[in-house]
GROMACS .gro file of C-alpha atoms in nm:
model
  117
    1ARG     CA    1   1.900   1.434   0.453
    2PHE     CA    2   1.536   1.493   0.531
    3GLY     CA    3   1.299   1.290   0.746
    4SER     CA    4   0.939   1.303   0.762
    5SER     CA    5   0.627   1.287   0.979
    6LEU     CA    6   0.535   0.970   0.784
    7GLY     CA    7   0.771   0.779   1.020
    8PRO     CA    8   1.137   0.661   0.953
    9ILE     CA    9   1.149   0.765   0.575
   10TYR     CA   10   1.466   0.941   0.475
   11THR     CA   11   1.618   1.093   0.175
   12PRO     CA   12   1.982   0.964   0.074
   13ALA     CA   13   2.271   1.188   0.155
   14THR     CA   14   2.370   1.209  -0.204
   15PRO     CA   15   2.089   1.367  -0.442
   16MET     CA   16   1.914   1.078  -0.644
   17VAL     CA   17   1.576   0.962  -0.749
   18VAL     CA   18   1.423   0.711  -0.488
   19GLU     CA   19   1.145   0.471  -0.485
   20GLY     CA   20   0.834   0.626  -0.337
   21PHE     CA   21   0.590   0.485  -0.095
   22SER     CA   22   0.202   0.451  -0.077
   23LEU     CA   23  -0.060   0.657   0.095
   24ASN     CA   24  -0.441   0.603   0.097
   25VAL     CA   25  -0.691   0.837  -0.014
   26ALA     CA   26  -1.056   0.874   0.091
   27ALA     CA   27  -1.315   0.673  -0.082
   28ASP     CA   28  -1.426   0.992  -0.263
   29GLY     CA   29  -1.085   1.013  -0.384
   30SER     CA   30  -0.990   1.320  -0.184
   31TRP     CA   31  -0.642   1.369  -0.022
   32HIS     CA   32  -0.536   1.640   0.219
   33ARG     CA   33  -0.226   1.592   0.450
   34HIS     CA   34   0.010   1.807   0.620
   35TYR     CA   35   0.362   1.683   0.639
   36ASP     CA   36   0.656   1.756   0.862
   37PHE     CA   37   0.993   1.772   0.717
   38VAL     CA   38   1.304   1.764   0.924
   39LEU     CA   39   1.679   1.834   0.826
   40THR     CA   40   1.870   1.568   0.998
   41PRO     CA   41   2.195   1.664   1.168
   42PRO     CA   42   2.474   1.720   1.061
   43ALA     CA   43   2.273   1.982   0.851
   44THR     CA   44   2.509   2.206   0.643
   45ASP     CA   45   2.357   2.570   0.606
   46GLY     CA   46   2.214   2.629   0.272
   47ILE     CA   47   1.931   2.595   0.041
   48TYR     CA   48   1.764   2.235  -0.015
   49LEU     CA   49   1.553   2.134  -0.314
   50LEU     CA   50   1.303   1.822  -0.270
   51ALA     CA   51   1.141   1.706  -0.594
   52LEU     CA   52   0.810   1.510  -0.549
   53SER     CA   53   0.524   1.361  -0.773
   54LEU     CA   54   0.224   1.179  -0.714
   55SER     CA   55   0.087   0.877  -0.873
   56SER     CA   56  -0.203   0.637  -0.838
   57SER     CA   57  -0.258   0.253  -0.842
   58ASP     CA   58  -0.559   0.340  -1.077
   59PRO     CA   59  -0.407   0.309  -1.428
   60THR     CA   60  -0.668   0.563  -1.558
   61ILE     CA   61  -0.507   0.823  -1.359
   62GLU     CA   62  -0.202   0.984  -1.467
   63PRO     CA   63   0.105   1.085  -1.244
   64SER     CA   64   0.136   1.425  -1.141
   65LYS     CA   65   0.402   1.672  -1.299
   66PRO     CA   66   0.692   1.683  -1.043
   67PHE     CA   67   0.643   1.959  -0.773
   68TYR     CA   68   0.912   2.110  -0.545
   69VAL     CA   69   0.973   2.246  -0.197
   70VAL     CA   70   1.263   2.469  -0.159
   71PHE     CA   71   1.379   2.460   0.205
   72ASN     CA   72   1.616   2.722   0.379
   73GLN     CA   73   1.862   2.626   0.630
   74ASN     CA   74   2.011   2.937   0.787
   75GLU     CA   75   2.049   3.138   0.480
   76ALA     CA   76   1.919   3.491   0.414
   77GLU     CA   77   1.563   3.495   0.302
   78SER     CA   78   1.664   3.691   0.001
   79THR     CA   79   1.866   3.377  -0.098
   80HIS     CA   80   1.595   3.166  -0.042
   81ASP     CA   81   1.360   3.382  -0.247
   82ALA     CA   82   1.624   3.397  -0.529
   83SER     CA   83   1.642   3.006  -0.531
   84ILE     CA   84   1.265   2.970  -0.543
   85ALA     CA   85   1.290   3.221  -0.833
   86TYR     CA   86   1.548   3.000  -1.015
   87VAL     CA   87   1.345   2.672  -0.948
   88GLU     CA   88   1.025   2.838  -1.095
   89SER     CA   89   1.184   2.957  -1.383
   90SER     CA   90   1.436   2.671  -1.464
   91LEU     CA   91   1.249   2.337  -1.399
   92VAL     CA   92   1.228   2.074  -1.668
   93PRO     CA   93   1.013   1.782  -1.541
   94GLU     CA   94   1.269   1.513  -1.582
   95PRO     CA   95   1.444   1.348  -1.282
   96HIS     CA   96   1.796   1.402  -1.417
   97THR     CA   97   1.729   1.756  -1.510
   98CYS     CA   98   1.624   1.828  -1.156
   99LEU     CA   99   1.961   1.683  -1.040
  100LEU     CA  100   2.135   1.928  -1.283
  101ALA     CA  101   1.916   2.218  -1.141
  102LEU     CA  102   2.018   2.127  -0.794
  103GLY     CA  103   2.387   2.130  -0.915
  104GLY     CA  104   2.331   2.475  -1.043
  105LEU     CA  105   2.184   2.591  -0.727
  106ALA     CA  106   2.468   2.451  -0.523
  107SER     CA  107   2.707   2.648  -0.749
  108CYS     CA  108   2.512   2.966  -0.684
  109LEU     CA  109   2.516   2.901  -0.304
  110ALA     CA  110   2.895   2.831  -0.328
  111TRP     CA  111   2.926   3.175  -0.507
  112VAL     CA  112   2.713   3.351  -0.246
  113ARG     CA  113   2.921   3.216   0.039
  114ARG     CA  114   3.243   3.302  -0.136
  115ASP     CA  115   3.139   3.661  -0.156
  116ARG     CA  116   3.045   3.682   0.217
  117ARG     CA  117   3.406   3.592   0.312
   0.00000   0.00000   0.00000
């Protein structure tokens, strides 16, 4: 589960698409924010994928394409880099496909962990 600097906002323990939240933009339409993310305990070591998109209350502005953050919790940086490369080369911008990609990523990590033993 991830928490955010926006307040008590958490992702579900099981991967799924969730309802978003509203953020205001400046009068000129600009938006510049730096958010903190926290992997809440008990945090299993591994690679975590967070899919996000932006939308507007203005009907003339189309929603953004999904964008992704790949988090690393105590894995080798080479594994993190490989996961980022996988996400960059494999993404299809439908939410259900992202869940499939996450499942594939989890399978890869299980294979890496098995080889370490």
